[in-house]
CSV table of C-alpha atoms and ligand atoms in Angstrom, one decimal:
chain,number,residue,atom,x,y,z
A,258,UNK,CA,-180.7,-190.0,-325.6
A,259,UNK,CA,-182.1,-186.4,-326.0
A,260,UNK,CA,-181.7,-184.2,-328.8
A,261,UNK,CA,-178.3,-182.8,-327.8
A,262,UNK,CA,-176.8,-186.3,-327.5
A,263,UNK,CA,-176.9,-186.4,-323.8
A,264,UNK,CA,-178.8,-188.8,-321.7
A,265,UNK,CA,-181.3,-187.9,-319.2
A,266,UNK,CA,-179.1,-189.0,-316.4
A,267,UNK,CA,-176.1,-186.9,-317.8
A,268,UNK,CA,-178.4,-183.8,-318.1
A,269,UNK,CA,-179.4,-184.2,-314.6
A,270,UNK,CA,-175.8,-184.4,-313.2
A,271,UNK,CA,-174.9,-181.4,-314.9
A,272,UNK,CA,-177.7,-179.3,-313.9
A,273,UNK,CA,-177.4,-180.5,-310.4
A,274,UNK,CA,-173.7,-180.1,-310.2
A,275,UNK,CA,-173.4,-183.9,-309.1
A,276,UNK,CA,-170.2,-186.0,-310.3
A,277,UNK,CA,-170.3,-189.2,-312.4
A,278,UNK,CA,-168.6,-190.6,-309.3
A,279,UNK,CA,-171.2,-189.8,-306.9
A,280,UNK,CA,-173.8,-190.9,-309.1
A,281,UNK,CA,-172.0,-194.4,-309.3
A,282,UNK,CA,-171.6,-194.3,-305.4
A,283,UNK,CA,-175.2,-193.4,-305.1
A,284,UNK,CA,-176.2,-196.5,-307.3
A,285,UNK,CA,-174.2,-198.7,-305.3
A,286,UNK,CA,-175.8,-197.3,-302.1
A,287,UNK,CA,-179.4,-198.0,-303.5
A,288,UNK,CA,-178.5,-201.4,-304.5
A,289,UNK,CA,-177.6,-202.1,-300.9
A,290,UNK,CA,-180.8,-200.5,-299.5
A,291,UNK,CA,-182.8,-202.9,-302.0
A,292,UNK,CA,-180.5,-205.7,-300.6
A,293,UNK,CA,-179.1,-206.4,-304.0
A,294,UNK,CA,-175.4,-207.7,-304.2
A,295,UNK,CA,-173.0,-204.8,-304.4
A,296,UNK,CA,-172.2,-205.8,-307.9
A,297,UNK,CA,-175.7,-204.7,-308.9
A,298,UNK,CA,-174.6,-200.9,-308.3
A,299,UNK,CA,-173.1,-200.9,-311.9
A,300,UNK,CA,-176.2,-202.7,-313.5
A,301,UNK,CA,-178.5,-200.1,-311.8
A,302,UNK,CA,-176.2,-197.3,-312.8
A,303,UNK,CA,-176.1,-198.7,-316.5
A,304,UNK,CA,-179.9,-199.1,-316.6
A,305,UNK,CA,-180.8,-195.5,-315.4
A,306,UNK,CA,-178.0,-194.2,-317.8
A,307,UNK,CA,-179.8,-196.1,-320.8
A,308,UNK,CA,-183.3,-194.2,-320.0
A,309,UNK,CA,-184.3,-192.4,-322.8
A,310,UNK,CA,-188.1,-191.5,-321.6
A,311,UNK,CA,-189.3,-190.5,-318.3
A,312,UNK,CA,-191.8,-192.6,-316.4
A,313,UNK,CA,-195.2,-190.9,-316.1
A,314,UNK,CA,-196.2,-190.7,-312.4
A,315,UNK,CA,-199.7,-189.7,-311.2
A,316,UNK,CA,-199.5,-188.8,-307.1
A,317,UNK,CA,-202.9,-188.8,-305.7
A,318,UNK,CA,-203.4,-186.9,-302.4
A,319,UNK,CA,-206.6,-188.2,-300.7
A,320,UNK,CA,-207.3,-188.3,-296.9
A,321,UNK,CA,-203.9,-187.2,-296.0
A,322,UNK,CA,-202.0,-184.5,-294.4
A,323,UNK,CA,-199.2,-184.1,-297.2
A,324,UNK,CA,-196.7,-185.4,-294.8
A,325,UNK,CA,-195.4,-188.1,-297.2
A,326,UNK,CA,-195.1,-185.4,-300.0
A,327,UNK,CA,-193.1,-183.4,-297.8
A,328,UNK,CA,-190.9,-186.5,-296.8
A,329,UNK,CA,-190.6,-187.2,-300.5
A,330,UNK,CA,-189.5,-183.5,-301.4
A,331,UNK,CA,-187.0,-183.3,-298.2
A,332,UNK,CA,-183.8,-182.7,-300.0
A,333,UNK,CA,-181.9,-180.1,-298.3
A,334,UNK,CA,-179.2,-180.2,-301.1
A,335,UNK,CA,-178.8,-181.5,-304.4
A,336,UNK,CA,-178.0,-184.9,-304.0
A,337,UNK,CA,-177.5,-187.9,-306.5
A,338,UNK,CA,-180.8,-189.2,-305.1
A,339,UNK,CA,-182.4,-186.3,-307.0
A,340,UNK,CA,-181.3,-187.7,-310.4
A,341,UNK,CA,-183.9,-190.3,-309.9
A,342,UNK,CA,-186.5,-187.7,-309.8
A,343,UNK,CA,-185.4,-186.5,-312.9
A,344,UNK,CA,-186.2,-189.9,-314.5
A,345,UNK,CA,-189.9,-189.6,-313.6
A,346,UNK,CA,-192.4,-187.3,-315.1
A,347,UNK,CA,-194.6,-186.4,-312.2
A,348,UNK,CA,-197.7,-185.3,-314.3
A,349,UNK,CA,-200.0,-184.9,-311.4
A,350,UNK,CA,-199.5,-183.9,-307.9
A,351,UNK,CA,-201.9,-181.4,-306.2
A,352,UNK,CA,-199.5,-180.0,-303.8
A,353,UNK,CA,-196.5,-179.6,-306.1
A,354,UNK,CA,-198.2,-179.0,-309.9
A,355,UNK,CA,-198.0,-175.3,-311.2
A,356,UNK,CA,-201.3,-175.9,-312.7
A,357,UNK,CA,-204.8,-175.9,-311.1
A,358,UNK,CA,-208.6,-176.7,-311.5
A,359,UNK,CA,-209.8,-178.0,-314.8
A,360,UNK,CA,-206.1,-177.7,-316.6
A,361,UNK,CA,-204.8,-179.9,-313.6
A,362,UNK,CA,-207.4,-182.5,-314.0
A,363,UNK,CA,-206.9,-182.6,-317.7
A,364,UNK,CA,-203.3,-183.4,-317.2
A,365,UNK,CA,-204.3,-186.6,-315.1
A,366,UNK,CA,-207.0,-187.7,-317.8
A,367,UNK,CA,-204.4,-187.1,-320.4
A,368,UNK,CA,-201.9,-189.4,-318.6
A,369,UNK,CA,-204.8,-191.9,-317.9
A,370,UNK,CA,-205.5,-192.1,-321.9
A,371,UNK,CA,-202.2,-192.8,-322.6
A,372,UNK,CA,-201.3,-195.2,-320.1
A,373,UNK,CA,-198.1,-197.2,-319.1
A,374,UNK,CA,-197.8,-194.9,-315.9
A,375,UNK,CA,-197.2,-195.4,-312.1
A,376,UNK,CA,-199.7,-194.2,-309.5
A,377,UNK,CA,-198.5,-193.2,-306.0
A,378,UNK,CA,-201.4,-192.9,-303.4
A,379,UNK,CA,-201.1,-191.0,-300.2
A,380,UNK,CA,-204.0,-190.9,-297.8
A,381,UNK,CA,-206.6,-193.2,-297.0
A,382,UNK,CA,-210.3,-193.3,-299.2
A,383,UNK,CA,-213.3,-192.5,-296.9
A,384,UNK,CA,-216.6,-194.6,-297.6
A,385,UNK,CA,-219.0,-193.4,-294.8
A,386,UNK,CA,-222.3,-191.4,-295.9
A,387,UNK,CA,-221.7,-191.7,-299.6
A,388,UNK,CA,-217.9,-191.1,-299.5
A,389,UNK,CA,-218.5,-187.3,-298.9
A,390,UNK,CA,-215.5,-186.9,-296.7
A,391,UNK,CA,-213.1,-186.4,-299.5
A,392,UNK,CA,-214.0,-185.0,-302.8
A,393,UNK,CA,-211.8,-183.1,-305.7
A,394,UNK,CA,-213.3,-181.7,-308.8
A,395,UNK,CA,-216.9,-182.7,-307.7
A,396,UNK,CA,-215.6,-186.5,-307.7
A,397,UNK,CA,-215.2,-188.7,-304.6
A,398,UNK,CA,-211.8,-190.1,-303.5
A,399,UNK,CA,-212.9,-193.5,-304.6
A,400,UNK,CA,-213.9,-192.7,-308.0
A,401,UNK,CA,-210.8,-190.8,-308.7
A,402,UNK,CA,-208.7,-193.7,-307.3
A,403,UNK,CA,-210.7,-196.1,-309.6
A,404,UNK,CA,-210.4,-193.6,-312.6
A,405,UNK,CA,-206.9,-193.1,-312.2
A,406,UNK,CA,-205.6,-196.8,-311.7
A,407,UNK,CA,-207.5,-198.2,-314.6
A,408,UNK,CA,-204.5,-197.7,-317.2
A,409,UNK,CA,-201.5,-198.0,-314.5
A,410,UNK,CA,-199.0,-200.4,-314.8
A,411,UNK,CA,-198.9,-200.7,-310.9
A,412,UNK,CA,-199.8,-198.8,-307.7
A,413,UNK,CA,-197.6,-197.7,-305.0
A,414,UNK,CA,-199.1,-196.7,-301.5
A,415,UNK,CA,-197.1,-194.2,-299.5
A,416,UNK,CA,-197.6,-193.6,-295.9
A,417,UNK,CA,-199.5,-195.6,-293.5
A,418,UNK,CA,-202.8,-193.8,-294.7
A,419,UNK,CA,-203.0,-195.5,-298.0
A,420,UNK,CA,-201.3,-198.6,-297.1
A,421,UNK,CA,-203.3,-199.4,-293.8
A,422,UNK,CA,-206.0,-196.6,-293.1
A,423,UNK,CA,-203.6,-194.7,-290.9
A,424,UNK,CA,-204.7,-192.0,-288.6
A,425,UNK,CA,-208.1,-191.5,-290.5
A,426,UNK,CA,-208.8,-195.2,-289.7
A,427,UNK,CA,-208.3,-195.0,-286.1
A,428,UNK,CA,-211.2,-196.1,-283.8
A,429,UNK,CA,-214.0,-195.1,-284.1
A,430,UNK,CA,-213.0,-194.6,-287.8
A,431,UNK,CA,-215.8,-192.0,-288.5
A,432,UNK,CA,-215.2,-191.5,-292.2
A,433,UNK,CA,-215.1,-195.0,-293.0
A,434,UNK,CA,-211.5,-194.9,-294.0
A,435,UNK,CA,-210.4,-197.6,-296.3
A,436,UNK,CA,-206.8,-198.7,-297.7
A,437,UNK,CA,-206.0,-198.7,-301.3
A,438,UNK,CA,-205.6,-202.6,-301.2
A,439,UNK,CA,-209.5,-202.8,-300.1
A,440,UNK,CA,-210.4,-201.3,-303.4
A,441,UNK,CA,-208.1,-201.9,-306.1
A,442,UNK,CA,-207.7,-205.4,-306.9
A,443,UNK,CA,-206.6,-205.8,-310.4
A,444,UNK,CA,-203.0,-204.2,-310.3
A,445,UNK,CA,-199.9,-205.0,-308.5
A,446,UNK,CA,-199.8,-203.1,-305.2
A,447,UNK,CA,-197.0,-202.2,-303.0
A,448,UNK,CA,-197.3,-200.4,-299.6
A,449,UNK,CA,-194.6,-198.2,-298.3
A,450,UNK,CA,-196.3,-197.6,-294.8
A,451,UNK,CA,-194.7,-195.1,-292.4
A,452,UNK,CA,-195.9,-192.0,-290.8
A,453,UNK,CA,-194.5,-190.2,-293.1
A,454,UNK,CA,-193.0,-192.7,-295.5
A,455,UNK,CA,-189.2,-192.5,-295.7
A,456,UNK,CA,-188.2,-191.1,-299.0
A,457,UNK,CA,-185.1,-193.6,-299.0
A,458,UNK,CA,-187.7,-196.2,-299.7
A,459,UNK,CA,-189.5,-194.3,-302.3
A,460,UNK,CA,-186.5,-193.6,-304.2
A,461,UNK,CA,-185.2,-197.3,-303.9
A,462,UNK,CA,-188.6,-198.7,-305.4
A,463,UNK,CA,-188.5,-196.1,-308.2
A,464,UNK,CA,-185.1,-197.3,-309.0
A,465,UNK,CA,-186.0,-201.0,-308.8
A,466,UNK,CA,-188.8,-200.0,-311.2
A,467,UNK,CA,-186.9,-198.2,-313.5
A,468,UNK,CA,-184.0,-200.7,-313.5
A,469,UNK,CA,-186.0,-204.0,-313.7
A,470,UNK,CA,-189.5,-202.7,-315.0
A,471,UNK,CA,-191.2,-204.2,-312.1
A,472,UNK,CA,-191.8,-203.7,-308.3
A,473,UNK,CA,-189.4,-205.0,-305.7
A,474,UNK,CA,-190.5,-208.4,-304.0
A,475,UNK,CA,-193.3,-208.0,-301.2
A,476,UNK,CA,-194.8,-209.9,-298.6
A,477,UNK,CA,-198.0,-211.8,-299.3
A,478,UNK,CA,-200.2,-210.3,-296.5
A,479,UNK,CA,-199.4,-206.7,-296.2
A,480,UNK,CA,-197.7,-205.9,-299.5
A,481,UNK,CA,-194.6,-204.2,-298.1
A,482,UNK,CA,-191.4,-204.7,-299.9
A,483,UNK,CA,-189.1,-207.0,-298.2
A,484,UNK,CA,-185.9,-204.8,-298.6
A,485,UNK,CA,-187.2,-202.4,-296.4
A,486,UNK,CA,-189.8,-204.1,-294.1
A,487,UNK,CA,-188.0,-207.5,-294.0
A,488,UNK,CA,-186.6,-207.1,-290.5
A,489,UNK,CA,-187.8,-206.1,-286.9
A,490,UNK,CA,-186.3,-202.9,-286.0
A,491,UNK,CA,-185.5,-204.6,-282.6
A,492,UNK,CA,-183.2,-206.8,-284.6
A,493,UNK,CA,-180.9,-204.0,-285.8
A,494,UNK,CA,-181.3,-201.5,-282.9
A,495,UNK,CA,-178.0,-200.2,-281.4
A,496,UNK,CA,-179.9,-200.1,-277.8
A,497,UNK,CA,-180.5,-204.0,-278.3
A,498,UNK,CA,-177.4,-204.9,-276.2
A,499,UNK,CA,-178.9,-202.9,-273.4
A,500,UNK,CA,-182.4,-204.8,-273.8
A,501,UNK,CA,-180.6,-208.2,-273.7
A,502,UNK,CA,-178.7,-207.4,-270.4
A,503,UNK,CA,-181.9,-205.9,-269.0
A,504,UNK,CA,-180.9,-202.4,-268.9
A,505,UNK,CA,-183.9,-200.3,-269.5
A,506,UNK,CA,-184.8,-196.6,-269.1
A,507,UNK,CA,-187.7,-196.0,-266.7
A,508,UNK,CA,-188.5,-192.5,-266.7
A,509,UNK,CA,-187.5,-189.8,-269.5
A,510,UNK,CA,-184.3,-188.1,-268.4
A,511,UNK,CA,-183.2,-190.8,-265.8
A,512,UNK,CA,-179.7,-191.9,-265.6
A,513,UNK,CA,-180.5,-194.8,-268.0
A,514,UNK,CA,-182.1,-192.5,-270.7
A,515,UNK,CA,-178.8,-190.3,-270.4
A,516,UNK,CA,-176.7,-193.2,-270.9
A,517,UNK,CA,-178.6,-194.6,-274.1
A,518,UNK,CA,-180.3,-197.5,-272.5
A,519,UNK,CA,-183.1,-199.6,-274.2
A,520,UNK,CA,-186.6,-197.9,-274.4
A,521,UNK,CA,-188.8,-200.9,-274.0
A,522,UNK,CA,-190.4,-200.0,-270.8
A,523,UNK,CA,-191.1,-196.3,-272.2
A,524,UNK,CA,-193.5,-197.9,-274.9
A,525,UNK,CA,-190.9,-198.5,-277.7
A,526,UNK,CA,-192.6,-200.7,-280.2
A,527,UNK,CA,-189.3,-201.9,-282.1
A,528,UNK,CA,-189.9,-205.5,-281.0
A,529,UNK,CA,-193.0,-205.8,-283.1
A,530,UNK,CA,-192.2,-203.2,-285.9
A,531,UNK,CA,-190.8,-204.4,-289.3
A,532,UNK,CA,-188.8,-201.5,-290.9
A,533,UNK,CA,-185.5,-200.4,-292.1
A,534,UNK,CA,-185.3,-197.5,-290.0
A,535,UNK,CA,-182.2,-198.4,-288.0
A,536,UNK,CA,-180.1,-198.9,-291.0
A,537,UNK,CA,-181.3,-196.0,-293.4
A,538,UNK,CA,-182.4,-193.4,-290.8
A,539,UNK,CA,-183.8,-190.1,-291.4
A,540,UNK,CA,-182.8,-186.5,-292.7
A,541,UNK,CA,-180.1,-187.7,-295.1
A,542,UNK,CA,-179.1,-190.5,-292.4
A,543,UNK,CA,-178.6,-187.8,-289.6
A,544,UNK,CA,-180.8,-189.7,-286.8
A,545,UNK,CA,-183.8,-191.4,-286.3
A,546,UNK,CA,-186.3,-191.5,-283.4
A,547,UNK,CA,-184.7,-194.2,-281.3
A,548,UNK,CA,-181.3,-192.8,-281.8
A,549,UNK,CA,-182.6,-189.3,-280.6
A,550,UNK,CA,-183.9,-191.0,-277.3
A,551,UNK,CA,-187.6,-191.5,-278.0
A,552,UNK,CA,-189.1,-195.2,-278.5
A,553,UNK,CA,-190.4,-196.4,-281.7
A,554,UNK,CA,-193.9,-195.6,-282.2
A,555,UNK,CA,-194.7,-198.5,-284.8
A,556,UNK,CA,-195.9,-196.4,-287.6
A,557,UNK,CA,-195.1,-198.8,-290.4
A,558,UNK,CA,-197.7,-201.5,-288.9
A,559,UNK,CA,-201.2,-201.5,-289.3
A,560,UNK,CA,-203.5,-199.5,-286.8
A,561,UNK,CA,-200.6,-198.4,-284.8
A,562,UNK,CA,-202.2,-195.4,-283.8
A,563,UNK,CA,-204.8,-197.3,-281.8
A,564,UNK,CA,-202.2,-198.7,-279.4
A,565,UNK,CA,-201.2,-196.3,-276.6
A,566,UNK,CA,-197.7,-194.8,-277.3
A,567,UNK,CA,-196.5,-195.3,-273.5
A,568,UNK,CA,-197.7,-198.9,-273.3
A,569,UNK,CA,-194.9,-201.5,-273.6
A,570,UNK,CA,-196.0,-204.3,-276.3
A,571,UNK,CA,-196.1,-208.0,-275.0
A,572,UNK,CA,-193.0,-210.0,-275.9
A,573,UNK,CA,-192.4,-213.3,-274.8
A,574,UNK,CA,-189.2,-212.6,-272.9
A,575,UNK,CA,-188.3,-209.1,-271.2
A,576,UNK,CA,-185.5,-210.0,-269.0
A,577,UNK,CA,-182.8,-211.8,-270.4
A,578,UNK,CA,-182.9,-215.5,-269.4
A,579,UNK,CA,-180.7,-216.7,-266.5
A,580,UNK,CA,-179.2,-219.8,-268.4
A,581,UNK,CA,-179.1,-220.3,-272.4
A,582,UNK,CA,-179.5,-223.7,-273.6
A,583,UNK,CA,-176.4,-225.5,-274.8
A,584,UNK,CA,-175.9,-225.7,-278.5
A,585,UNK,CA,-176.8,-229.0,-279.6
A,586,UNK,CA,-177.1,-231.0,-282.7
A,587,UNK,CA,-180.6,-231.6,-284.3
A,588,UNK,CA,-181.3,-235.1,-285.4
A,589,UNK,CA,-183.9,-236.0,-288.1
A,590,UNK,CA,-184.5,-239.3,-286.4
A,591,UNK,CA,-187.8,-239.6,-284.7
A,592,UNK,CA,-187.6,-240.2,-280.9
A,593,UNK,CA,-189.2,-243.3,-279.8
A,594,UNK,CA,-189.9,-244.8,-276.4
A,595,UNK,CA,-187.2,-247.4,-276.5
A,596,UNK,CA,-184.5,-244.8,-277.4
A,597,UNK,CA,-186.0,-242.7,-274.6
A,598,UNK,CA,-185.6,-245.5,-272.2
A,599,UNK,CA,-182.1,-246.5,-273.3
A,600,UNK,CA,-180.9,-242.9,-273.3
A,601,UNK,CA,-182.3,-242.7,-269.8
A,602,UNK,CA,-180.6,-245.8,-268.6
A,603,UNK,CA,-177.0,-244.6,-270.1
A,604,UNK,CA,-177.8,-241.1,-268.6
A,605,UNK,CA,-178.7,-242.8,-265.1
A,606,UNK,CA,-175.4,-244.9,-265.3
A,607,UNK,CA,-173.3,-241.8,-266.3
A,608,UNK,CA,-174.8,-239.9,-263.4
A,609,UNK,CA,-174.3,-242.8,-261.1
A,610,UNK,CA,-170.9,-242.8,-262.3
A,611,UNK,CA,-170.2,-239.2,-262.0
A,612,UNK,CA,-172.0,-239.1,-258.7
A,613,UNK,CA,-169.6,-241.9,-257.3
A,614,UNK,CA,-166.3,-240.5,-258.6
A,615,UNK,CA,-167.2,-237.2,-257.0
A,616,UNK,CA,-167.8,-238.8,-253.6
A,617,UNK,CA,-164.5,-240.5,-254.0
A,618,UNK,CA,-162.8,-237.6,-255.0
A,619,UNK,CA,-164.5,-235.8,-251.9
A,620,UNK,CA,-163.2,-238.4,-249.7
A,621,UNK,CA,-159.8,-238.4,-251.3
A,622,UNK,CA,-159.6,-234.8,-250.9
A,623,UNK,CA,-160.4,-234.7,-247.3
A,624,UNK,CA,-158.2,-237.7,-246.9
A,625,UNK,CA,-155.2,-235.7,-248.5
A,626,UNK,CA,-156.0,-232.5,-246.2
A,627,UNK,CA,-155.4,-234.9,-243.2
A,628,UNK,CA,-159.1,-234.3,-242.0
A,629,UNK,CA,-161.0,-237.1,-240.4
A,630,UNK,CA,-162.5,-239.3,-243.5
A,631,UNK,CA,-166.2,-239.2,-242.5
A,632,UNK,CA,-168.3,-239.7,-245.8
A,633,UNK,CA,-170.0,-236.6,-247.5
B,53,LIG,S1,-187.0,-202.1,-277.2
B,53,LIG,FE1,-186.8,-200.6,-278.6
B,53,LIG,S2,-185.1,-199.3,-277.7
B,53,LIG,FE2,-185.1,-201.5,-277.0
B,53,LIG,S3,-183.8,-202.6,-278.3
B,53,LIG,FE3,-185.7,-203.0,-279.1
B,53,LIG,S4,-186.2,-201.6,-280.7
B,53,LIG,FE4,-184.3,-200.8,-279.3
C-alpha cells in the first residue's frame, strides 16, 4: 500500500479511469494469453494488487530502429493493460526518458548499484572493427550490455534484432551484429522476437514476472516463451481450410485473393513460423498481416530477412492428399516375420473369399437380370 492507503493498482485504475471489472477481465485475458487455466485470472489480479513497489526496469536501445519501443507504447486509449506499466519503474529508456546525457547515464548506474531489476534489450550488438558501429556516452554497445546486466534478475530481448540479430545481421552482416544470447551467459534470458515485438507478449511476460517472480517457460534452443511461440501460425490460421483444399492465391488481387484463400504460393511463411499472431493479432486485436491479405514474413524466426519474402517455403505436402490413411490402432507388440506371414496368409484368404463372393454375386446379379450368364 502507498501512503494514502491505496495500492499501486487502485491508484492506476483511478488515474486512468478504468473500472475494477475491466481490470479483472484483463487479468483473465492475460492468463489466457499465458496459456494458464482461466481460474488463474483471479490469482494474477490478486498478485498484482498486492504489489507495493514498482519493478525497476532498464530498457537498452542498441542497434535498433526503435520499432519495438513504438510497439510497446502503442496504446491508442487508456486500457487495463496500461495498469501493468504502472507496476514497473522504467528507470532508463533513451527514447522515452525526460533526462539526457550524464544525468540519464547516472540513472542507469544508480539502478545497477541497487540491483534486482529487469533488463529489456532492443537491438543487436555490433562486433566488427572494435565494436565502433554503436556507441553511447563513449561506451560500445557490448560494454553497455555487460555493465547493465551484471546485477539484473533477468534479461528480456524484445524484437528480432536483440533476439536473433535481425536486420543488422542480414547477410553479409557488415557490422558483425550479434544477439544478446551470444554475449550474456550467466543470466536467465527470454527472447520475444518479432519485427516489431507484439506489445501483448511484452505485457504478458511482465505480468508473469510480477505474479510468479520468474520468467515464463521457454524452449531450450531459441529461448522463446512457449505461451507465445509454442505453435505454428499455420496451425491457427483462419485460411487453413483453403490450404487443405488446395485453394491458393496465385496473383495479388486475383479472385482467390478477393475471396480470402491461402497465401502460401505468394510466399507466406506461416507453415514454418512459430507465433501467437493469429490469436492475439495487432493494434488492439483489430487485425494482423494474414488477416489483411498479406502473407506472413516469418519475423519471429531467426534470419528471416535472408529468405526472399515472395518465395514459398518448402513443406512436405502442398496439395491435399487424395486419400487419407484409415484410423488404426497402434500396437506395442513388435512385428516379427511369422506374424507378417500369418497376417499375409489371413489377408490372402480373406481377399480370396471376398473375390470369390464378388464373382458369385456378379454372376447371380447377371442371372437375376435375365442376361446370359458368362463369367466376369
Ligand atoms: S500458408 Fe499462410 S495463409 Fe495459408 S494457411 Fe498457412 S499460414 Fe495461413
